[in-house]
Amino acid sequence: MTEGDTSSATEKTQYIGGERVAVLLPLPLASAYDYGVPEGMILSRGDFVDVPLGPRVARGVVWGAGTGVDDGGVAERRLKSVIARPDFPPLPDQSLEFIAWVSRYTMASPGAVLRMVMSVPKAIDPPKPVIAYALAPDPPTFRATPARARVIAVLTGGPPRLLSELAKEAGTGTGVVKGLKDTGVIQTLSLSAPPPPAPNPDQKGPDLSPDQQAAADHLMQAVTAHSFGVHVLDGVPGSGKTEVYFEAIATALRQGKQALVLLPEIALGAQWRKRFEARFGVRSLEWHSDLTRAQRREIWRMVSRGHASVIVGARSALYLPFPDLGLIIADEEHDAAYKQEDGVIYNARDMAVVRAQIGHIPIVLASATPSLETAVNAASGRYDLLHLPERHSGAALPQIDVIDMRIEKLPATRWISGALQDALGNVFAKNEQAMLYLNRRGYAPLTLCRACGHRLQCPNCTAWLVEHRLLGKLQCHHCGFSPPVPEKCPECEVAGKFAACGPGVERLAEEISTLFPDIRYVIAASDTLQSPRAAEELVRAIEDHDVDLIIGTQIVAKGYHFPLLTLVGVVDADLGLSGGDLRAAERTYQLLYQVAGRAGRAAHPGRVMLQTYLPDHPVMTAIAAGDRDQFLSVETEARKAMGMPPFGRLAALIVSGSDEAAVSRAATALGRAAPHMDGVQVFGPAPAPIALLRGRHRRRLLLKARKDIAVQSLLKKWIARTTIPKKVRVQIDVDPYSFM
Ligand code: ADP
Ligand code: ZN
């Protein structure tokens, strides 16, 4: 980055009629295309433009000067011209710089990154005005009827109304209103949608404890200083991290700056939203995949015009065109949901740090279980560490018991140990709440035929079909394929011999019904909580004590705060430890810690029971002893010894296609062309653990490099010297999180 990058709009180079501009289109093209500037048009970098692209018109962004004919640009007679420049604020320089950076780092084309920025290109068109009805200033005389009189009464002294609203309030049909308009008694006005009410930074928040206040002061200073810095907000669940970063947001607001809050999953939003409203007096504006197109257009527009001051959203919110961003928060920064695994493959937490650097602004990484990467950066002093040592309520952290399932000897169709059952009974008797955690959706993860041993498998993926009994279906959790449960075994054709193997949350609910027939439970999984509204309803039901027991997957593991919840039972604490994933132990630790953090967050002390077949595993002993830092330091040493991230670099190549032989050949060719140099190792090609996914065969290669080696240029040259047929795709995953 150079100082000149933040030059103001007035110093921008202008491109006038007859000149050439490079226009970046939101498409995965290798580069920007050149177009001529028509006479009378003046363009600058960042301007949105409509240009011809083959037979259609495409909307893109002026990326810079075009290439002249002498420098190898397209011939004059073949050069097409920009069609129009919509009247809209240009994409801010910082967004342009960010696009270029993400593209270089992830090796996705800049157009693919622009597509994430221009996720709603229609937002750039003028919004449809809203037609409102009001009394005319000099109404003519007209024939009065009771219905007409009611309409006039509603409008007298009130604000203009939408047609449907007005008719409804007057208790009549829209025809009556339209009739009044025809007589000239009522007139129509076209309104533009009003900007949303601004959050009020000065509404009083809770009185902060001295530790909280110190952290808040530090962050507020960082926001005021307008300089880049990464601030790690590390504190146990319930220590008030949210309240603390709210103060930083308030400071950004007082300075007229925008703030962005990233959450790993929007299901987390329900309680967060309430807290925001309590602190700032208005609802937060959200950005996530659950919005309607119209809402997305509206919010995108508000952000780019600077009318939206705080946005809370999932990772895609990072690509909104903020003209004046003053602060970024990445809450639950360790969460793997920040990694986007398709399209442009990137980690939103890491890219958020880059975005903050480009904007010369602070970023807060908040977590009770910082990722190893973040912990290492904090320990080395690259990141600034703010620690909140205790729960705000003073509530003790829960007592954690490890239950050795090897000595429990449960029958094959039971998963709740005697100890956990007793603890549940106690909690219900005291009229408190409990949670059973099992990260498995559906009834059973595997169904097999007892006659021949055949296992029901997805035809499109290397995956078992999961029975969802509530839906009466099987389901592939990778591609969504969901056939009914077959009558007879597709292999041996014997009927009635299917057996469910292992538990999912639905099956656990069945066990609970036998053990505790009277208690009220709810199953909370991504398929039962599909919308933010459903999540909100769940939160309400739990807060109002309409349920005694939550049986949930990882969707309920994080962020929630339920005062009556005093017991958390982790049914299978080992799930996630297998698979040879680089981060398996770290992730399991984080997840178990987060789940445990749900228990005993208020006046009642909490208890956590971990059922495991590996009671001596470092993850279990660290969790039980509450020794996070010991765990982190052991993990850190292990990664260091192996040269693994963050002490080395990884990049994966995923070769895929529907023609298995072609995929295999391409993967072998890549393997042969692999770079040979000091500090670089290439593993594979090998069939991916999910060797078939959505009908595509998959092979993987993994490049491991010393920290000081720029893997991007290495990868670029590597792929360039390999011939890959069109029908085979090679995806590059820099800093992979998934090894499937
Ligand atoms: P974290 O984000 O670290 O999990 P929260 O900010 O969610 O912690 O705080 C947990 C609970 O404690 C919330 O209900 C919050 O409103 C409350 N809380 C935190 N700090 C204070 C405070 N200083 N005064 C009153 N309530 C607080
Ligand atoms: Zn499938």
JSON list of N, CA and C and ligand atoms in Angstrom, two decimals, residues 458-465 475-481 692-695, ligand 2:
[
{"chain": "A", "resi": 458, "resn": "CYS", "atom": "N", "xyz": [-25.40, -42.23, -0.95]},
{"chain": "A", "resi": 458, "resn": "CYS", "atom": "CA", "xyz": [-25.80, -41.26, -1.96]},
{"chain": "A", "resi": 458, "resn": "CYS", "atom": "C", "xyz": [-25.21, -41.65, -3.30]},
{"chain": "A", "resi": 459, "resn": "PRO", "atom": "N", "xyz": [-26.02, -41.64, -4.37]},
{"chain": "A", "resi": 459, "resn": "PRO", "atom": "CA", "xyz": [-25.47, -41.97, -5.69]},
{"chain": "A", "resi": 459, "resn": "PRO", "atom": "C", "xyz": [-24.53, -40.89, -6.22]},
{"chain": "A", "resi": 460, "resn": "ASN", "atom": "N", "xyz": [-24.61, -39.67, -5.68]},
{"chain": "A", "resi": 460, "resn": "ASN", "atom": "CA", "xyz": [-23.82, -38.57, -6.22]},
{"chain": "A", "resi": 460, "resn": "ASN", "atom": "C", "xyz": [-22.58, -38.23, -5.40]},
{"chain": "A", "resi": 461, "resn": "CYS", "atom": "N", "xyz": [-22.52, -38.79, -4.18]},
{"chain": "A", "resi": 461, "resn": "CYS", "atom": "CA", "xyz": [-21.45, -38.38, -3.27]},
{"chain": "A", "resi": 461, "resn": "CYS", "atom": "C", "xyz": [-20.89, -39.60, -2.54]},
{"chain": "A", "resi": 462, "resn": "THR", "atom": "N", "xyz": [-19.65, -39.45, -2.06]},
{"chain": "A", "resi": 462, "resn": "THR", "atom": "CA", "xyz": [-19.10, -40.46, -1.17]},
{"chain": "A", "resi": 462, "resn": "THR", "atom": "C", "xyz": [-19.64, -40.15, 0.23]},
{"chain": "A", "resi": 463, "resn": "ALA", "atom": "N", "xyz": [-20.86, -40.56, 0.48]},
{"chain": "A", "resi": 463, "resn": "ALA", "atom": "CA", "xyz": [-21.51, -40.23, 1.76]},
{"chain": "A", "resi": 463, "resn": "ALA", "atom": "C", "xyz": [-22.68, -41.16, 2.00]},
{"chain": "A", "resi": 464, "resn": "TRP", "atom": "N", "xyz": [-22.90, -41.49, 3.28]},
{"chain": "A", "resi": 464, "resn": "TRP", "atom": "CA", "xyz": [-24.09, -42.27, 3.61]},
{"chain": "A", "resi": 464, "resn": "TRP", "atom": "C", "xyz": [-25.31, -41.37, 3.52]},
{"chain": "A", "resi": 465, "resn": "LEU", "atom": "N", "xyz": [-26.45, -42.00, 3.27]},
{"chain": "A", "resi": 465, "resn": "LEU", "atom": "CA", "xyz": [-27.71, -41.26, 3.34]},
{"chain": "A", "resi": 465, "resn": "LEU", "atom": "C", "xyz": [-28.17, -41.25, 4.79]},
{"chain": "A", "resi": 475, "resn": "GLN", "atom": "N", "xyz": [-31.54, -38.44, 3.47]},
{"chain": "A", "resi": 475, "resn": "GLN", "atom": "CA", "xyz": [-30.98, -37.23, 2.93]},
{"chain": "A", "resi": 475, "resn": "GLN", "atom": "C", "xyz": [-29.46, -37.31, 2.85]},
{"chain": "A", "resi": 476, "resn": "CYS", "atom": "N", "xyz": [-28.94, -36.81, 1.73]},
{"chain": "A", "resi": 476, "resn": "CYS", "atom": "CA", "xyz": [-27.49, -36.66, 1.65]},
{"chain": "A", "resi": 476, "resn": "CYS", "atom": "C", "xyz": [-27.14, -35.27, 2.15]},
{"chain": "A", "resi": 477, "resn": "HIS", "atom": "N", "xyz": [-26.29, -35.19, 3.15]},
{"chain": "A", "resi": 477, "resn": "HIS", "atom": "CA", "xyz": [-25.96, -33.88, 3.72]},
{"chain": "A", "resi": 477, "resn": "HIS", "atom": "C", "xyz": [-24.96, -33.11, 2.88]},
{"chain": "A", "resi": 478, "resn": "HIS", "atom": "N", "xyz": [-24.52, -33.70, 1.77]},
{"chain": "A", "resi": 478, "resn": "HIS", "atom": "CA", "xyz": [-23.61, -32.98, 0.89]},
{"chain": "A", "resi": 478, "resn": "HIS", "atom": "C", "xyz": [-24.32, -32.37, -0.29]},
{"chain": "A", "resi": 479, "resn": "CYS", "atom": "N", "xyz": [-25.21, -33.15, -0.93]},
{"chain": "A", "resi": 479, "resn": "CYS", "atom": "CA", "xyz": [-25.85, -32.63, -2.15]},
{"chain": "A", "resi": 479, "resn": "CYS", "atom": "C", "xyz": [-27.34, -32.40, -1.97]},
{"chain": "A", "resi": 480, "resn": "GLY", "atom": "N", "xyz": [-27.90, -32.83, -0.85]},
{"chain": "A", "resi": 480, "resn": "GLY", "atom": "CA", "xyz": [-29.32, -32.59, -0.62]},
{"chain": "A", "resi": 480, "resn": "GLY", "atom": "C", "xyz": [-30.23, -33.65, -1.23]},
{"chain": "A", "resi": 481, "resn": "PHE", "atom": "N", "xyz": [-29.66, -34.61, -1.96]},
{"chain": "A", "resi": 481, "resn": "PHE", "atom": "CA", "xyz": [-30.46, -35.69, -2.54]},
{"chain": "A", "resi": 481, "resn": "PHE", "atom": "C", "xyz": [-31.30, -36.32, -1.43]},
{"chain": "A", "resi": 692, "resn": "LEU", "atom": "N", "xyz": [-16.33, -38.48, -4.40]},
{"chain": "A", "resi": 692, "resn": "LEU", "atom": "CA", "xyz": [-17.41, -38.15, -5.34]},
{"chain": "A", "resi": 692, "resn": "LEU", "atom": "C", "xyz": [-18.30, -37.15, -4.62]},
{"chain": "A", "resi": 693, "resn": "LEU", "atom": "N", "xyz": [-18.51, -36.00, -5.23]},
{"chain": "A", "resi": 693, "resn": "LEU", "atom": "CA", "xyz": [-19.33, -34.97, -4.61]},
{"chain": "A", "resi": 693, "resn": "LEU", "atom": "C", "xyz": [-20.23, -34.35, -5.67]},
{"chain": "A", "resi": 694, "resn": "ARG", "atom": "N", "xyz": [-21.52, -34.45, -5.45]},
{"chain": "A", "resi": 694, "resn": "ARG", "atom": "CA", "xyz": [-22.50, -33.95, -6.42]},
{"chain": "A", "resi": 694, "resn": "ARG", "atom": "C", "xyz": [-22.18, -34.45, -7.82]},
{"chain": "A", "resi": 695, "resn": "GLY", "atom": "N", "xyz": [-21.82, -35.70, -7.90]},
{"chain": "A", "resi": 695, "resn": "GLY", "atom": "CA", "xyz": [-21.58, -36.30, -9.21]},
{"chain": "A", "resi": 695, "resn": "GLY", "atom": "C", "xyz": [-20.23, -35.98, -9.82]},
{"chain": "B", "resi": 2, "resn": "ZN", "atom": "ZN", "xyz": [-25.06, -36.59, -2.21]}
]
